[in-house]
């Protein structure tokens, strides 16, 4: 994937570029907003990571200009501001996701994967049936079966599983789950998400040989079929 | 529980609203005062006029009585009768009436048909009615007269038609009543009009004030060209708002640059440490040191987040939106219940539906999360926590109650300050900012935070 990084802080930029190259992406960098806008408009960029406060052209203005010229590639906004409303402003300006500094690289990589996937499987939202190995979820009838056997889930467990299935094969972080399933953007001091995941795991994996819900150490969770 | 929100204003309510305005009330009071004034004034005029007119009539009659008393002494009865007849016919003295009767009260001369049967002493004023021809009909006219005796048992009556005077008086009375009624009506009408004007202006002001309270500081009160009190007040409030907006914007800028200047180096530190960790063998001493560093960065980040959120809530620069508090409390309970269950803590809840507040959903969620975190942290295994949402739709109250150790009464004020951790709490993890954030968020939403004894345990109440 071709990723453009627009970031003025050199240390952060270099590390970000290296980490993305390490996982196999093609990376271009811009150190100010104007260069960033010019590169994003002229090259075929699959995804852009844009710092919010940039010299010459502000990150939000950059994203707005991109959207105004019809560029639809996913944009992840990085911010060193206060948060709470900043996140909303960032998403309103046309950003697809928002991450506050300092962030873990694992969080950023997980979010980029999710954004990229959203780009190339646009009809995933409208699919009524989700399937992974012998696990099936029907969004219309709200029925979940594994190996043909019906699994009883609470409404929230259903939403959680649906989110995990839509991101199957990817790493999903705890904050992504809290945002995506509960629509909360705060920092839980306790292991709230872990407890909910372990309940879901009880429900879908306990009576079956092959576990589907995996813990990814230091990052989050992943719903996938192990080869 | 009454959760029906009152929103729309029917025309009836708007009409009644005008009746409640101060201009309308002032107008009523003034119209009553003016009406009383008009009544007094007209009464006085009427009195003065009657004094003059009545007085002149009475003088006229008295002079005539005096003249006739003298005439009767010098004239023969026949001449006197002729004199009376002559005066009765005399068209120059309009309205004068005469009657001379014999001792059997039969009329002898004069223009009054019959002797009035009124028991009054001679020399006193009497009033009586006489049928007077008026075109083809007759009209009853009011007469005012004096009677006196004549020699030989004859008696004499001299009077005057006062009907015209009575008519004038009646007209004045009618005029007076009309004036009073008109004054009242005009006062009410004027008051109603002014009330509507004030209500319209006040309505516009309160609509803007609501938006300002929601955090939109760019709103200003509507100001008209006129220089009346309301416009002057609105202008002054607007310049005050300018100042507040400047101040909050300044605070926001300071906060943003502080955030930026702290987050950027933290991010570099995190990047550098993470980058180095990946080059090191798992389990090596250097790697463990760097892992400690990233843990500390994480800790600093969470403290910084909490401090920034407190500062944001305190400056009140957070955007506000309608928040479904019932949904929020319900989903927070649902989020935390399994965490409690892990330790055998029962998280009970009673959440009334339909409660709404204006505010920040994310900050309210963070505050509730902190309260639930605390409750779970301090409740012993197997304990219980109760979460209640009660009160009315627009003034709900959220209560979180645990049966942990509670907070001693003398320390409840202190724990709301920043970074206060009571000695008993040091064995538990946490930044010590949890309750301060709850306090700041509560204040931002215009709610009241009360810590109380749940006997045993702590009861925290947020009253909106």
XYZ file of C-alpha atoms in Angstrom:
691
model
C 0.000 0.000 0.000
C 1.255 3.489 -0.857
C 1.153 5.642 2.254
C 1.846 9.371 2.524
C 3.040 10.718 5.863
C 2.650 14.459 6.464
C 4.425 15.193 9.744
C 6.764 17.991 10.776
C 8.304 16.296 13.802
C 11.371 14.509 12.449
C 11.737 11.824 15.129
C 8.079 10.840 14.887
C 8.165 10.962 11.070
C 11.270 8.810 10.683
C 10.053 6.169 13.098
C 6.612 6.096 11.510
C 8.090 5.767 8.009
C 10.426 2.986 9.095
C 7.701 1.060 10.927
C 5.387 1.265 7.905
C 8.143 0.190 5.504
C 8.963 -2.698 7.839
C 5.458 -4.082 7.426
C 5.733 -3.776 3.659
C 4.190 -0.425 2.712
C 5.565 2.079 0.237
C 6.062 5.338 2.079
C 6.419 8.958 1.002
C 6.900 11.795 3.442
C 6.118 15.503 3.461
C 7.305 17.846 6.182
C 4.737 20.621 5.784
C 1.109 21.016 4.861
C 1.584 22.554 1.418
C 3.993 19.847 0.233
C 1.661 17.275 1.739
C -1.348 18.604 -0.163
C 0.600 18.786 -3.403
C 1.887 15.209 -3.053
C -1.482 13.820 -1.993
C -3.131 15.454 -5.021
C -0.541 14.534 -7.624
C 0.447 10.975 -6.677
C -1.699 7.893 -6.372
C -1.727 7.591 -2.622
C -3.737 4.791 -0.992
C -3.769 6.311 2.482
C -2.528 9.472 4.160
C -1.386 10.017 7.736
C -1.634 13.732 8.497
C -0.427 15.550 11.576
C -2.904 18.148 12.728
C -0.546 21.034 13.384
C 1.697 21.589 10.392
C 3.761 24.484 9.110
C 2.501 26.392 6.022
C -0.866 24.624 5.853
C -2.755 23.272 8.847
C -3.545 19.548 8.828
C -7.303 20.088 8.919
C -7.136 22.564 6.028
C -5.088 20.025 4.090
C -7.725 17.322 4.566
C -10.523 19.738 3.688
C -8.764 20.756 0.470
C -8.185 17.115 -0.437
C -11.866 16.306 0.054
C -12.899 19.441 -1.815
C -10.944 18.248 -4.864
C -12.669 14.868 -4.687
C -9.831 12.789 -3.261
C -11.399 9.940 -1.324
C -8.390 8.032 0.049
C -8.604 7.217 3.775
C -6.945 9.803 6.016
C -5.755 9.203 9.559
C -5.260 12.397 11.546
C -2.599 12.528 14.243
C -3.093 15.137 16.912
C -1.143 16.556 19.802
C -4.094 18.695 20.940
C -6.363 18.367 23.923
C -8.875 15.868 22.396
C -12.617 15.541 23.266
C -13.928 18.001 20.613
C -10.751 17.996 18.534
C -11.576 14.497 17.454
C -15.012 15.563 16.198
C -13.527 18.571 14.381
C -10.953 16.283 12.788
C -13.534 13.825 11.541
C -15.802 16.618 10.326
C -12.974 18.094 8.300
C -12.905 14.819 6.365
C -10.589 12.604 8.390
C -11.520 8.926 8.610
C -9.840 8.198 11.909
C -8.162 10.175 14.632
C -5.309 9.258 16.920
C -3.894 11.321 19.751
C -0.174 11.476 20.479
C 1.634 9.719 22.021
C 0.366 6.537 20.394
C 1.584 2.957 20.265
C 2.764 1.862 16.860
C 0.575 -1.237 17.203
C -2.485 0.988 17.617
C -1.585 3.006 14.527
C -0.886 -0.079 12.417
C -4.164 -1.690 13.457
C -6.082 1.448 12.540
C -4.343 1.748 9.180
C -5.238 -1.851 8.362
C -8.845 -1.179 9.283
C -8.917 1.972 7.118
C -7.337 0.204 4.154
C -9.796 -2.658 4.433
C -12.715 -0.259 4.583
C -11.455 1.221 1.323
C -11.353 -1.992 -0.704
C -14.387 -3.829 0.652
C -16.974 -1.124 0.472
C -19.858 -3.587 0.452
C -18.857 -5.210 3.758
C -21.219 -2.786 5.482
C -24.168 -3.923 3.444
C -23.517 -7.671 3.643
C -26.196 -9.169 5.820
C -24.282 -12.401 6.406
C -20.766 -12.503 7.771
C -18.810 -15.744 7.739
C -15.505 -16.921 9.115
C -14.630 -20.627 8.956
C -17.643 -22.371 10.520
C -18.820 -19.235 12.336
C -21.742 -17.429 10.756
C -23.482 -14.217 11.731
C -26.710 -12.984 10.170
C -27.259 -9.287 10.736
C -30.879 -9.450 9.631
C -32.079 -12.268 11.862
C -29.416 -11.474 14.505
C -28.580 -15.184 14.549
C -25.128 -16.560 15.213
C -24.193 -20.174 14.513
C -20.977 -22.099 14.689
C -20.754 -25.415 12.878
C -24.521 -25.167 12.453
C -25.078 -24.878 16.183
C -26.906 -21.803 17.425
C -24.954 -19.552 19.804
C -26.847 -17.348 22.259
C -25.359 -13.851 22.600
C -26.465 -10.704 24.375
C -27.135 -7.649 22.203
C -23.722 -6.199 23.080
C -21.877 -9.477 22.505
C -23.555 -9.633 19.107
C -22.323 -6.128 18.255
C -18.859 -7.005 19.482
C -18.732 -10.161 17.364
C -20.100 -8.293 14.359
C -17.318 -5.706 14.711
C -14.686 -8.423 15.069
C -16.052 -10.286 12.029
C -16.068 -7.194 9.899
C -12.394 -6.827 10.830
C -11.607 -10.538 10.706
C -7.983 -11.297 10.020
C -6.926 -7.871 11.353
C -5.704 -6.795 14.724
C -8.374 -4.871 16.605
C -7.209 -2.795 19.567
C -9.104 -2.199 22.785
C -9.675 1.478 21.989
C -10.947 0.540 18.524
C -13.465 -1.761 20.193
C -14.513 0.835 22.746
C -14.977 3.348 19.915
C -16.517 1.011 17.374
C -18.863 -0.980 19.605
C -19.664 1.425 22.440
C -18.947 4.782 20.768
C -16.818 5.924 23.710
C -13.530 7.741 23.301
C -12.151 7.681 26.790
C -9.412 5.894 28.537
C -10.791 3.083 30.694
C -8.554 2.574 33.691
C -9.656 -1.031 34.067
C -9.687 -4.017 31.746
C -13.313 -3.478 30.663
C -12.782 -4.608 27.083
C -10.801 -7.706 28.113
C -13.700 -8.870 30.251
C -16.186 -8.465 27.423
C -13.854 -10.250 24.992
C -13.380 -13.135 27.386
C -17.159 -13.527 27.629
C -17.477 -13.526 23.871
C -14.666 -16.079 23.692
C -16.570 -18.274 26.156
C -19.574 -18.116 23.905
C -18.008 -18.763 20.514
C -14.828 -20.779 21.225
C -15.422 -22.801 24.378
C -17.171 -25.833 22.900
C -15.106 -25.975 19.726
C -11.682 -27.375 18.904
C -10.279 -24.524 16.873
C -10.244 -21.163 18.669
C -11.119 -18.193 16.422
C -10.704 -15.278 18.831
C -7.009 -14.678 19.500
C -5.196 -12.298 21.803
C -2.419 -10.365 20.088
C 0.126 -9.586 22.743
C 0.737 -5.895 23.287
C -1.811 -4.906 20.650
C -5.299 -6.282 21.046
C -7.385 -9.066 19.573
C -7.862 -10.763 16.283
C -10.640 -12.938 14.968
C -9.104 -15.328 12.474
C -8.801 -18.903 11.355
C -5.405 -20.321 12.257
C -3.775 -22.282 9.513
C -42.096 9.628 37.394
C -42.961 12.538 35.167
C -40.703 12.463 32.167
C -42.820 14.369 29.664
C -40.669 17.237 28.479
C -42.503 20.506 27.883
C -41.363 21.964 24.630
C -43.878 23.598 22.315
C -45.725 26.777 23.263
C -49.377 26.899 22.218
C -50.953 30.234 21.194
C -52.934 30.091 24.442
C -49.766 29.909 26.472
C -48.274 32.753 24.465
C -51.366 34.871 25.193
C -51.187 34.020 28.878
C -47.480 34.739 28.719
C -48.214 38.340 27.727
C -50.515 38.682 30.739
C -47.560 37.668 32.887
C -45.165 40.329 31.584
C -44.252 43.282 33.748
C -45.267 45.950 31.163
C -48.746 44.459 31.053
C -49.020 44.482 34.816
C -47.697 48.026 35.019
C -50.186 49.029 32.309
C -53.056 47.546 34.310
C -52.021 49.387 37.448
C -51.597 52.649 35.532
C -54.916 52.331 33.698
C -56.660 51.809 37.021
C -54.888 54.848 38.459
C -55.727 56.938 35.380
C -59.337 55.757 35.409
C -59.645 56.748 39.075
C -58.026 60.085 38.219
C -60.467 60.678 35.393
C -63.367 59.799 37.682
C -62.183 62.197 40.380
C -61.578 64.955 37.850
C -65.008 64.600 36.243
C -66.626 64.329 39.654
C -64.993 67.566 40.678
C -66.082 69.320 37.495
C -69.610 68.028 37.937
C -69.666 69.250 41.513
C -68.360 72.675 40.576
C -70.815 73.019 37.695
C -73.763 71.997 39.877
C -72.675 74.473 42.516
C -72.685 77.326 40.021
C -75.818 76.351 38.042
C -77.849 75.227 41.071
C -76.744 78.251 43.004
C -77.852 80.671 40.280
C -81.247 78.922 39.876
C -81.798 78.973 43.611
C -80.903 82.651 43.795
C -83.334 83.372 40.991
C -86.172 81.557 42.763
C -85.359 83.149 46.089
C -85.407 86.632 44.514
C -88.733 85.868 42.848
C -90.170 84.615 46.146
C -88.962 87.770 47.832
C -90.499 89.977 45.111
C -93.879 88.207 45.230
C -93.992 88.385 49.021
C -93.646 92.124 48.693
C -96.131 92.376 45.799
C -98.837 90.467 47.656
C -98.788 93.099 50.397
C -99.441 95.998 48.027
C -101.624 94.404 45.355
C -105.270 93.329 45.551
C -105.913 89.586 45.144
C -107.258 90.118 41.594
C -104.181 92.106 40.572
C -101.892 89.573 42.198
C -103.597 86.713 40.343
C -103.213 88.701 37.140
C -99.551 89.234 37.926
C -99.038 85.515 38.485
C -100.885 84.680 35.235
C -98.787 87.219 33.412
C -95.525 85.872 34.770
C -96.615 82.333 34.002
C -97.119 83.224 30.346
C -93.966 85.266 30.112
C -91.730 83.543 27.616
C -88.724 85.618 28.575
C -88.268 83.815 31.826
C -87.884 80.326 30.424
C -88.508 77.500 32.788
C -90.049 79.559 35.589
C -93.088 77.949 37.219
C -95.771 79.471 39.411
C -98.857 78.170 41.196
C -101.278 79.896 43.447
C -103.839 77.727 45.258
C -106.835 78.489 47.461
C -107.078 77.075 51.015
C -108.549 73.838 49.539
C -105.362 73.560 47.401
C -107.306 74.167 44.182
C -105.231 75.997 41.589
C -106.160 79.652 41.181
C -103.428 80.848 38.878
C -100.105 79.629 37.442
C -98.671 77.168 34.972
C -98.390 74.084 37.201
C -101.445 71.803 36.970
C -101.559 70.654 40.619
C -100.171 71.412 44.024
C -97.362 68.877 44.706
C -98.260 66.607 47.598
C -94.994 66.798 49.358
C -94.785 67.043 53.111
C -92.247 69.788 53.457
C -92.226 72.903 55.543
C -92.876 76.196 53.860
C -89.639 77.880 52.948
C -87.790 74.613 52.255
C -86.663 73.474 48.848
C -88.777 70.788 47.192
C -88.268 68.774 44.008
C -91.178 67.382 42.000
C -92.058 66.221 38.535
C -94.474 67.874 36.133
C -95.782 66.737 32.737
C -94.653 69.335 30.245
C -95.820 69.458 26.593
C -92.939 68.654 24.291
C -93.998 68.905 20.674
C -96.945 66.485 20.313
C -96.053 64.563 23.437
C -95.485 65.420 27.015
C -92.310 64.942 28.990
C -91.809 64.668 32.654
C -89.646 67.519 33.848
C -87.905 67.893 37.157
C -88.888 71.047 39.024
C -87.253 72.746 41.964
C -89.405 75.120 43.971
C -90.197 76.921 47.212
C -93.623 77.381 48.744
C -94.921 80.153 50.907
C -98.259 81.187 52.396
C -100.381 84.082 51.108
C -102.879 86.044 53.066
C -106.379 84.439 53.473
C -105.152 80.831 53.548
C -104.013 81.008 49.926
C -100.635 79.494 49.113
C -98.029 80.176 46.528
C -95.369 78.033 44.779
C -92.458 79.510 42.868
C -90.021 77.255 41.113
C -87.911 76.481 38.136
C -87.603 73.710 35.577
C -84.276 72.004 36.334
C -84.657 69.201 33.761
C -82.068 70.737 31.490
C -79.603 70.857 34.344
C -80.399 67.197 35.085
C -79.845 66.333 31.422
C -76.439 68.016 31.484
C -75.560 66.135 34.644
C -76.607 62.813 33.099
C -74.577 63.576 30.005
C -71.563 64.333 32.141
C -72.041 61.103 34.063
C -72.186 59.144 30.831
C -69.122 60.949 29.573
C -67.332 60.135 32.803
C -68.147 56.434 32.576
C -67.126 56.341 28.916
C -63.842 58.081 29.748
C -63.061 55.598 32.533
C -63.885 52.592 30.359
C -61.888 54.009 27.451
C -58.891 54.721 29.678
C -59.013 51.151 30.986
C -59.343 49.670 27.508
C -56.531 51.785 26.083
C -54.348 50.925 29.060
C -55.004 47.200 28.639
C -54.443 47.388 24.894
C -51.238 49.372 25.282
C -50.054 47.046 28.022
C -50.798 44.017 25.882
C -48.886 45.502 22.948
C -45.906 46.443 25.123
C -46.031 43.028 26.784
C -45.881 41.331 23.400
C -42.964 43.497 22.349
C -41.067 42.756 25.543
C -41.943 39.075 25.267
C -40.634 38.992 21.695
C -37.400 40.705 22.733
C -37.006 38.579 25.839
C -37.750 35.467 23.776
C -35.008 36.342 21.302
C -32.602 37.020 24.166
C -33.395 33.799 25.990
C -33.049 31.759 22.766
C -29.554 33.149 22.288
C -28.713 32.719 25.968
C -29.645 29.033 25.696
C -27.259 28.621 22.785
C -24.511 30.425 24.673
C -25.049 28.134 27.656
C -24.668 25.191 25.307
C -21.138 26.435 24.764
C -21.582 28.399 21.554
C -19.837 31.550 22.733
C -19.935 33.139 19.289
C -23.667 33.888 19.687
C -24.724 37.451 20.517
C -27.986 38.913 21.779
C -30.106 40.686 19.157
C -29.796 44.491 19.425
C -32.234 46.946 17.793
C -31.571 50.517 16.785
C -33.457 51.947 19.759
C -31.676 53.129 22.882
C -34.140 51.696 25.405
C -33.144 49.801 28.557
C -33.409 46.365 26.971
C -31.183 47.287 24.048
C -28.684 48.969 26.345
C -28.676 45.883 28.541
C -28.296 43.612 25.510
C -25.368 45.700 24.254
C -23.658 45.517 27.627
C -24.215 41.771 27.858
C -22.809 41.419 24.346
C -19.630 43.269 25.198
C -19.345 41.086 28.308
C -19.718 38.036 26.055
C -16.986 39.386 23.773
C -14.706 39.515 26.755
C -15.652 36.031 27.951
C -15.160 34.632 24.466
C -11.731 36.242 24.253
C -10.776 34.855 27.644
C -11.956 31.337 26.912
C -10.328 31.386 23.489
C -7.128 32.502 25.174
C -7.409 29.699 27.704
C -8.131 27.230 24.933
C -5.054 28.389 23.030
C -2.907 28.049 26.132
C -4.320 24.577 26.736
C -3.747 23.527 23.146
C -0.155 24.695 23.122
C 0.483 23.083 26.507
C -1.012 19.861 25.164
C 1.040 20.111 22.004
C 4.270 20.877 23.855
C 3.805 17.898 26.157
C 2.407 15.377 23.696
C 5.069 15.973 21.038
C 8.094 15.059 23.224
C 6.151 12.187 24.774
C 5.433 10.926 21.287
C 9.127 11.192 20.373
C 10.049 9.332 23.526
C 7.505 6.640 22.737
C 8.700 6.367 19.128
C 12.364 6.219 20.086
C 11.782 3.629 22.813
C 9.489 1.469 20.644
C 11.913 1.696 17.742
C 14.792 0.548 19.934
C 12.760 -2.236 21.576
C 12.207 -3.856 18.187
C 15.991 -4.093 17.660
C 16.610 -5.801 20.987
C 16.256 -9.425 21.938
C 13.221 -10.249 24.058
C 14.225 -10.551 27.717
C 17.435 -8.520 27.451
C 18.131 -5.962 30.184
C 18.066 -3.023 27.761
C 14.733 -4.151 26.363
C 13.240 -4.417 29.829
C 14.434 -0.891 30.655
C 12.847 0.469 27.473
C 9.648 -1.411 28.208
C 9.585 0.362 31.561
C 9.983 3.627 29.660
C 6.979 2.932 27.415
C 4.911 1.930 30.445
C 5.789 5.253 32.067
C 4.960 7.123 28.860
C 1.596 5.385 28.867
C 1.084 6.443 32.456
C 2.074 10.050 31.732
C -0.224 10.049 28.748
C -3.171 8.944 30.798
C -2.444 11.546 33.485
C -2.026 14.223 30.816
C -5.304 13.171 29.173
C -7.082 13.418 32.506
C -5.567 16.831 33.307
C -6.407 18.192 29.870
C -9.955 16.923 30.124
C -10.326 18.544 33.547
C -8.916 21.814 32.195
C -11.205 21.655 29.152
C -14.236 21.006 31.318
C -13.259 23.833 33.638
C -12.810 26.390 30.865
C -16.195 25.324 29.537
C -15.018 25.412 25.932
C -16.331 21.950 25.138
C -19.035 21.758 22.473
C -22.399 20.731 23.866
C -25.043 18.572 22.299
C -28.178 16.840 23.554
C -27.096 13.709 25.434
C -29.438 10.801 26.107
C -28.441 10.294 29.719
C -30.623 7.212 30.127
C -28.866 5.480 27.235
C -25.472 6.615 28.529
C -25.987 5.386 32.090
C -27.480 2.131 30.817
C -24.588 1.426 28.487
C -21.943 2.365 31.096
C -23.533 -0.047 33.560
C -23.601 -2.692 30.860
C -19.923 -1.946 30.076
C -18.783 -2.241 33.694
C -21.086 -4.959 35.044
C -18.871 -7.843 33.790
C -15.809 -6.192 35.356
C -17.540 -6.257 38.725
C -18.723 -9.813 38.200
C -15.124 -10.952 37.814
C -14.747 -10.142 41.486
C -18.178 -11.284 42.532
C -19.443 -7.710 42.807
C -23.096 -7.293 41.876
C -23.753 -4.167 39.813
C -27.440 -3.367 40.140
C -29.118 -0.536 38.295
C -32.440 1.247 38.009
C -32.385 3.600 35.047
C -35.396 5.800 34.287
C -35.977 6.275 30.562
C -36.017 9.553 28.670
C -33.589 11.628 30.745
C -31.781 14.186 28.585
C -29.128 16.775 29.323
C -27.136 19.260 27.262
C -23.464 18.500 27.317
C -20.567 16.397 26.216
C -21.370 12.710 25.910
C -17.697 11.755 25.997
C -16.916 13.753 29.133
C -20.037 12.463 30.878
C -19.028 8.927 29.910
C -15.518 9.494 31.263
C -16.936 10.851 34.533
C -19.293 7.887 34.926
C -16.454 5.511 34.046
C -14.316 7.072 36.769
C -17.116 6.688 39.307
C -17.706 3.053 38.344
C -13.946 2.388 38.277
C -13.656 3.805 41.776
C -16.685 1.935 43.054
C -15.360 -1.378 41.713
C -11.852 -0.622 42.975
C -12.954 0.101 46.534
C -15.764 -2.420 46.905
C -14.649 -5.669 48.533
C -15.047 -8.928 46.602
C -18.641 -10.084 46.747
C -19.912 -6.586 47.511
C -22.544 -4.682 45.586
C -22.841 -1.422 43.676
C -26.072 0.352 42.837
C -26.471 2.778 39.959
C -29.637 4.853 39.813
C -30.976 7.350 37.328
C -33.984 9.138 38.766
C -35.656 12.526 38.920
C -37.359 14.257 36.002
C -36.465 14.172 32.307
C -34.891 17.604 32.411
C -33.491 17.460 35.947
C -32.241 13.927 36.366
C -30.043 12.630 39.134
C -27.415 9.933 38.752
C -26.419 8.035 41.884
C -23.551 5.564 42.229
C -23.525 3.758 45.550
C -21.076 1.124 46.775
C -20.629 -0.761 50.011
C -16.885 -0.237 50.245
C -15.091 1.682 52.985
C -16.604 5.042 51.960
C -14.941 8.392 52.570
C -14.973 9.947 56.059
C -17.268 12.990 56.231
C -14.410 15.411 56.958
C -12.461 14.291 53.883
C -15.246 14.382 51.293
C -14.516 17.976 50.291
C -10.786 17.329 50.018
C -10.970 14.352 47.655
C -12.592 16.520 44.985
C -9.415 18.592 44.748
C -6.674 17.595 42.349
C -4.415 14.637 42.987
C -5.728 13.836 46.394
C -5.364 10.239 47.404
C -6.313 9.360 50.902
C -3.780 7.215 52.748
C -6.214 4.311 52.756
C -6.368 4.454 48.956
C -2.634 4.303 48.286
C -2.660 0.550 47.951
C -5.017 0.874 44.943
C -3.791 1.874 41.489
C -4.877 5.168 39.948
C -3.795 8.707 39.225
C -5.881 10.382 41.912
C -7.541 12.553 39.262
C -10.689 10.487 38.911
C -12.940 12.441 41.260
C -11.492 15.824 40.228
C -12.506 15.034 36.677
C -15.970 14.021 37.878
C -16.190 17.335 39.762
C -15.094 19.376 36.726
C -17.467 17.560 34.368
C -20.324 17.954 36.849
C -19.679 21.680 37.070
C -19.462 22.011 33.296
C -22.954 20.529 33.046
C -24.339 22.825 35.722
C -24.932 19.822 37.945
C -24.273 19.368 41.654
C -21.898 16.699 42.935
C -22.635 15.364 46.410
C -20.626 12.732 48.269
C -22.561 11.015 50.997
C -22.469 8.085 53.358
C -24.232 5.011 51.959
C -23.793 3.340 55.380
C -21.575 1.529 54.708
C -19.873 2.809 51.593
C -19.878 5.883 49.424
C -22.825 7.449 47.659
C -21.988 9.822 44.838
C -24.846 11.838 43.415
C -24.843 14.013 40.308
C -27.890 16.240 40.324
C -28.540 17.980 36.995
